[in-house]
Amino acid sequence: TIEIVEGEYTDTPLVTLSFSVTGADEYRVKLDDGAFSEWKTMVNSTPFSIGFSDALYQIYVEFRDDVLNLLALSASVTLDTLPPAGTLEIGVGNPGYTASRDVTLISTIDDAARMRFRESGGEFGEFVDFANSADWQLPDADGTHTVEGEYEDNVQNRAVFSDSIVLDRQLPTCSVTTQGPIQVPAWPEAVTGLASDTGSAVDTVALRIQRESDGMYFQGASWGAITLLTANGTASWSYPLSISNLEENVRYTITCIATDLAGNSSSGDSTFVLDSRAPFCALDVSGPLRSADWPDALTGTAEDEFGDVVIVQVVVKRLDDGRFYSGLNWGSSKVPLEADGTDNWSLFLPLQTLESGKTYEHTVHVTDSAGNQGSCKEIFYLDDTPPTATMLINSGDPEYATTEDVTL
């Protein structure tokens, strides 16, 4: 037999051939397809130069005895003078961000037999057999992390490669700015919102727009099954929505979903309605009242089906002379006075500003958050004059009656 002392691999072009052959007097050697050397006197071992290029080399040896009986043997060795080469990537596709500490290390390395890893600045672990992927856990801290991999070939040539990734576990935020009752003429033909992220950056914003009346979702041109729409922009996003696709006085819910570069997602929502309905109002003061019962204020209630009543204004008119109350006195100009409160409102109107026997009309104008207006009115007057009458007992007002039953 013959043996290459350095083994299957060597980092030097000069190897040692060891012979274990009996009965041989001479030997000769050749490399691959080259020519044999001259016959040499038999020895137990001999140095042999295989070449200077990294490659697999085949060595052929022939032995002969004194009567020229021949024995042919061969062995192979790989010359490897270069360290492993390639790349290390954190995560499939080499992403720049991750939302999880648990990642996969992808090793695309040529000529590696073993590998080991460490966080940059830390200690390497033990060598393990080379594999194209390995599980790894990043430190428990958001931010940039660098992982280094050391690779070793069969002759202990080594090379270190590294890659960095940002651990981002912070959720982005997403909000919808299209909300509340909106007047039909004011519809902006789009829904809008804002998104932000304190970790990596917002990558995409998706939307769901649902119609409350039938539970259907907007699909981009019509309404149907649940559909996820892609918004235009991220930090300040929008999605076109024509008024032709909307119904008046129907609520819609917009849900926005922001996803950052690490894959973290969060959502926000709001509702809106194309509000064409006027708000309602009701008045507490009407009809005749005694001065002693006057409450020193006009009061009432107001409400809106879809939003809030934002303004209540009261016009007080004295019908006897057509003059209007200004808040201090009576004049010829109509003065809308803003009431205190909205849902339950009041307007201070002291008794000394009113005259018994006069008739007053108060008209209330209410405005909702969409700008729609409604109104209501009532007439009232102060009546402090007691009624007058005469009463007769029986027709003709006789002084005496002949029966217990009389007619008043």
PDB file of C-alpha atoms in Angstrom, residues 244-385:
ATOM      1  CA  SER A 244     -70.324  58.028  -6.794  1.00  0.00           C
ATOM      2  CA  ASN A 245     -69.384  54.929  -4.786  1.00  0.00           C
ATOM      3  CA  LEU A 246     -70.946  56.240  -1.575  1.00  0.00           C
ATOM      4  CA  GLU A 247     -74.492  56.579  -0.266  1.00  0.00           C
ATOM      5  CA  GLU A 248     -75.762  59.516   1.717  1.00  0.00           C
ATOM      6  CA  ASN A 249     -76.619  59.059   5.400  1.00  0.00           C
ATOM      7  CA  VAL A 250     -74.909  55.650   5.637  1.00  0.00           C
ATOM      8  CA  ARG A 251     -72.010  55.016   7.994  1.00  0.00           C
ATOM      9  CA  TYR A 252     -68.685  53.695   6.688  1.00  0.00           C
ATOM     10  CA  THR A 253     -65.779  52.284   8.715  1.00  0.00           C
ATOM     11  CA  ILE A 254     -62.205  52.725   7.498  1.00  0.00           C
ATOM     12  CA  THR A 255     -59.516  50.457   8.985  1.00  0.00           C
ATOM     13  CA  CYS A 256     -55.904  51.233   8.136  1.00  0.00           C
ATOM     14  CA  ILE A 257     -53.100  48.709   8.707  1.00  0.00           C
ATOM     15  CA  ALA A 258     -49.504  49.975   8.784  1.00  0.00           C
ATOM     16  CA  THR A 259     -46.629  47.495   8.360  1.00  0.00           C
ATOM     17  CA  ASP A 260     -43.021  48.491   8.954  1.00  0.00           C
ATOM     18  CA  LEU A 261     -39.855  47.189   7.295  1.00  0.00           C
ATOM     19  CA  ALA A 262     -39.420  44.614  10.063  1.00  0.00           C
ATOM     20  CA  GLY A 263     -42.897  43.163   9.497  1.00  0.00           C
ATOM     21  CA  ASN A 264     -44.559  44.670  12.586  1.00  0.00           C
ATOM     22  CA  SER A 265     -48.176  45.744  11.997  1.00  0.00           C
ATOM     23  CA  SER A 266     -50.843  47.722  13.811  1.00  0.00           C
ATOM     24  CA  SER A 267     -54.171  49.215  12.846  1.00  0.00           C
ATOM     25  CA  GLY A 268     -56.450  52.150  13.480  1.00  0.00           C
ATOM     26  CA  ASP A 269     -59.972  52.961  12.364  1.00  0.00           C
ATOM     27  CA  SER A 270     -62.599  55.649  12.122  1.00  0.00           C
ATOM     28  CA  THR A 271     -66.114  56.099  10.820  1.00  0.00           C
ATOM     29  CA  PHE A 272     -67.582  58.688   8.497  1.00  0.00           C
ATOM     30  CA  VAL A 273     -70.935  59.448   6.931  1.00  0.00           C
ATOM     31  CA  LEU A 274     -72.066  61.692   4.095  1.00  0.00           C
ATOM     32  CA  ASP A 275     -74.505  63.629   6.238  1.00  0.00           C
ATOM     33  CA  SER A 276     -77.287  65.430   4.370  1.00  0.00           C
ATOM     34  CA  ARG A 277     -79.844  65.357   7.188  1.00  0.00           C
ATOM     35  CA  ALA A 278     -80.618  68.413   9.254  1.00  0.00           C
ATOM     36  CA  PRO A 279     -80.240  68.237  13.020  1.00  0.00           C
ATOM     37  CA  PHE A 280     -83.336  68.279  15.254  1.00  0.00           C
ATOM     38  CA  CYS A 281     -84.388  70.775  17.905  1.00  0.00           C
ATOM     39  CA  ALA A 282     -87.183  71.149  20.432  1.00  0.00           C
ATOM     40  CA  LEU A 283     -88.282  74.115  22.575  1.00  0.00           C
ATOM     41  CA  ASP A 284     -89.358  74.006  26.199  1.00  0.00           C
ATOM     42  CA  VAL A 285     -91.047  77.427  26.376  1.00  0.00           C
ATOM     43  CA  SER A 286     -94.378  77.995  24.609  1.00  0.00           C
ATOM     44  CA  GLY A 287     -97.847  79.341  25.136  1.00  0.00           C
ATOM     45  CA  PRO A 288     -98.967  81.672  27.892  1.00  0.00           C
ATOM     46  CA  LEU A 289     -96.955  81.990  31.087  1.00  0.00           C
ATOM     47  CA  ARG A 290     -97.413  84.068  34.210  1.00  0.00           C
ATOM     48  CA  SER A 291     -94.644  86.478  35.052  1.00  0.00           C
ATOM     49  CA  ALA A 292     -94.238  84.694  38.354  1.00  0.00           C
ATOM     50  CA  ASP A 293     -93.513  81.477  36.480  1.00  0.00           C
ATOM     51  CA  TRP A 294     -91.091  82.930  33.941  1.00  0.00           C
ATOM     52  CA  PRO A 295     -87.796  80.914  34.096  1.00  0.00           C
ATOM     53  CA  ASP A 296     -85.562  83.859  33.017  1.00  0.00           C
ATOM     54  CA  ALA A 297     -84.363  81.820  30.060  1.00  0.00           C
ATOM     55  CA  LEU A 298     -85.423  80.153  26.865  1.00  0.00           C
ATOM     56  CA  THR A 299     -84.446  76.473  26.912  1.00  0.00           C
ATOM     57  CA  GLY A 300     -84.600  73.425  24.720  1.00  0.00           C
ATOM     58  CA  THR A 301     -82.776  70.435  23.286  1.00  0.00           C
ATOM     59  CA  ALA A 302     -80.954  69.665  20.036  1.00  0.00           C
ATOM     60  CA  GLU A 303     -79.536  66.471  18.545  1.00  0.00           C
ATOM     61  CA  ASP A 304     -78.070  65.084  15.343  1.00  0.00           C
ATOM     62  CA  GLU A 305     -78.398  61.563  13.975  1.00  0.00           C
ATOM     63  CA  PHE A 306     -74.775  61.165  12.894  1.00  0.00           C
ATOM     64  CA  GLY A 307     -72.687  63.661  14.821  1.00  0.00           C
ATOM     65  CA  ASP A 308     -72.805  66.527  17.252  1.00  0.00           C
ATOM     66  CA  VAL A 309     -74.715  69.752  17.296  1.00  0.00           C
ATOM     67  CA  VAL A 310     -72.022  72.417  17.387  1.00  0.00           C
ATOM     68  CA  ILE A 311     -73.963  75.698  17.346  1.00  0.00           C
ATOM     69  CA  VAL A 312     -77.363  76.740  18.681  1.00  0.00           C
ATOM     70  CA  GLN A 313     -78.546  80.253  17.836  1.00  0.00           C
ATOM     71  CA  VAL A 314     -81.791  81.869  18.957  1.00  0.00           C
ATOM     72  CA  VAL A 315     -83.686  84.777  17.369  1.00  0.00           C
ATOM     73  CA  VAL A 316     -86.281  86.387  19.676  1.00  0.00           C
ATOM     74  CA  LYS A 317     -88.905  88.557  17.971  1.00  0.00           C
ATOM     75  CA  ARG A 318     -91.662  90.649  19.534  1.00  0.00           C
ATOM     76  CA  LEU A 319     -94.549  90.106  17.161  1.00  0.00           C
ATOM     77  CA  ASP A 320     -96.523  93.145  18.282  1.00  0.00           C
ATOM     78  CA  ASP A 321     -94.022  95.563  16.759  1.00  0.00           C
ATOM     79  CA  GLY A 322     -91.651  93.286  14.799  1.00  0.00           C
ATOM     80  CA  ARG A 323     -88.598  94.201  16.876  1.00  0.00           C
ATOM     81  CA  PHE A 324     -85.780  91.783  17.805  1.00  0.00           C
ATOM     82  CA  TYR A 325     -83.988  91.188  21.075  1.00  0.00           C
ATOM     83  CA  SER A 326     -80.231  91.942  20.873  1.00  0.00           C
ATOM     84  CA  GLY A 327     -79.275  90.559  24.238  1.00  0.00           C
ATOM     85  CA  LEU A 328     -79.621  94.002  25.869  1.00  0.00           C
ATOM     86  CA  ASN A 329     -82.591  95.717  24.272  1.00  0.00           C
ATOM     87  CA  TRP A 330     -85.052  95.561  21.396  1.00  0.00           C
ATOM     88  CA  GLY A 331     -84.241  96.867  17.911  1.00  0.00           C
ATOM     89  CA  SER A 332     -85.157  96.630  14.263  1.00  0.00           C
ATOM     90  CA  SER A 333     -82.254  94.322  13.245  1.00  0.00           C
ATOM     91  CA  LYS A 334     -82.475  90.569  13.525  1.00  0.00           C
ATOM     92  CA  VAL A 335     -79.791  89.348  15.956  1.00  0.00           C
ATOM     93  CA  PRO A 336     -79.013  85.595  16.209  1.00  0.00           C
ATOM     94  CA  LEU A 337     -77.926  85.035  19.819  1.00  0.00           C
ATOM     95  CA  GLU A 338     -75.669  82.053  20.612  1.00  0.00           C
ATOM     96  CA  ALA A 339     -77.133  79.845  23.304  1.00  0.00           C
ATOM     97  CA  ASP A 340     -75.222  78.230  26.124  1.00  0.00           C
ATOM     98  CA  GLY A 341     -74.807  74.511  25.459  1.00  0.00           C
ATOM     99  CA  THR A 342     -75.938  72.440  22.495  1.00  0.00           C
ATOM    100  CA  ASP A 343     -77.687  69.173  23.364  1.00  0.00           C
ATOM    101  CA  ASN A 344     -79.375  70.973  26.259  1.00  0.00           C
ATOM    102  CA  TRP A 345     -79.212  74.686  25.562  1.00  0.00           C
ATOM    103  CA  SER A 346     -80.418  77.857  27.192  1.00  0.00           C
ATOM    104  CA  LEU A 347     -80.525  81.577  26.413  1.00  0.00           C
ATOM    105  CA  PHE A 348     -80.727  84.083  29.249  1.00  0.00           C
ATOM    106  CA  LEU A 349     -83.858  86.226  28.834  1.00  0.00           C
ATOM    107  CA  PRO A 350     -84.682  88.118  32.056  1.00  0.00           C
ATOM    108  CA  LEU A 351     -88.265  88.979  32.937  1.00  0.00           C
ATOM    109  CA  GLN A 352     -87.640  92.750  32.834  1.00  0.00           C
ATOM    110  CA  THR A 353     -87.032  92.538  29.073  1.00  0.00           C
ATOM    111  CA  LEU A 354     -90.552  91.215  28.496  1.00  0.00           C
ATOM    112  CA  GLU A 355     -93.961  92.906  28.726  1.00  0.00           C
ATOM    113  CA  SER A 356     -97.100  91.245  29.898  1.00  0.00           C
ATOM    114  CA  GLY A 357     -99.675  90.996  27.153  1.00  0.00           C
ATOM    115  CA  LYS A 358     -97.088  91.058  24.372  1.00  0.00           C
ATOM    116  CA  THR A 359     -96.550  88.078  22.071  1.00  0.00           C
ATOM    117  CA  TYR A 360     -93.046  86.754  21.325  1.00  0.00           C
ATOM    118  CA  GLU A 361     -91.673  84.282  18.821  1.00  0.00           C
ATOM    119  CA  HIS A 362     -88.334  82.551  19.327  1.00  0.00           C
ATOM    120  CA  THR A 363     -86.745  80.737  16.377  1.00  0.00           C
ATOM    121  CA  VAL A 364     -83.873  78.340  17.037  1.00  0.00           C
ATOM    122  CA  HIS A 365     -81.252  77.500  14.381  1.00  0.00           C
ATOM    123  CA  VAL A 366     -79.049  74.468  15.066  1.00  0.00           C
ATOM    124  CA  THR A 367     -75.932  73.469  13.088  1.00  0.00           C
ATOM    125  CA  ASP A 368     -74.321  70.014  13.181  1.00  0.00           C
ATOM    126  CA  SER A 369     -70.643  69.116  12.762  1.00  0.00           C
ATOM    127  CA  ALA A 370     -71.151  68.541   9.036  1.00  0.00           C
ATOM    128  CA  GLY A 371     -72.591  72.029   8.579  1.00  0.00           C
ATOM    129  CA  ASN A 372     -76.211  70.956   8.090  1.00  0.00           C
ATOM    130  CA  GLN A 373     -78.788  73.279   9.656  1.00  0.00           C
ATOM    131  CA  GLY A 374     -82.206  72.766  11.164  1.00  0.00           C
ATOM    132  CA  SER A 375     -84.662  75.096  12.919  1.00  0.00           C
ATOM    133  CA  CYS A 376     -87.753  75.180  15.086  1.00  0.00           C
ATOM    134  CA  LYS A 377     -89.922  77.957  16.552  1.00  0.00           C
ATOM    135  CA  GLU A 378     -92.520  78.567  19.239  1.00  0.00           C
ATOM    136  CA  ILE A 379     -94.694  81.492  20.338  1.00  0.00           C
ATOM    137  CA  PHE A 380     -95.052  82.548  23.958  1.00  0.00           C
ATOM    138  CA  TYR A 381     -96.525  85.486  25.909  1.00  0.00           C
ATOM    139  CA  LEU A 382     -96.854  86.674  29.484  1.00  0.00           C
ATOM    140  CA  ASP A 383    -100.432  86.744  30.744  1.00  0.00           C
ATOM    141  CA  ASP A 384    -100.891  88.329  34.188  1.00  0.00           C
ATOM    142  CA  THR A 385    -104.532  89.449  33.679  1.00  0.00           C
TER     143      THR A 385
END
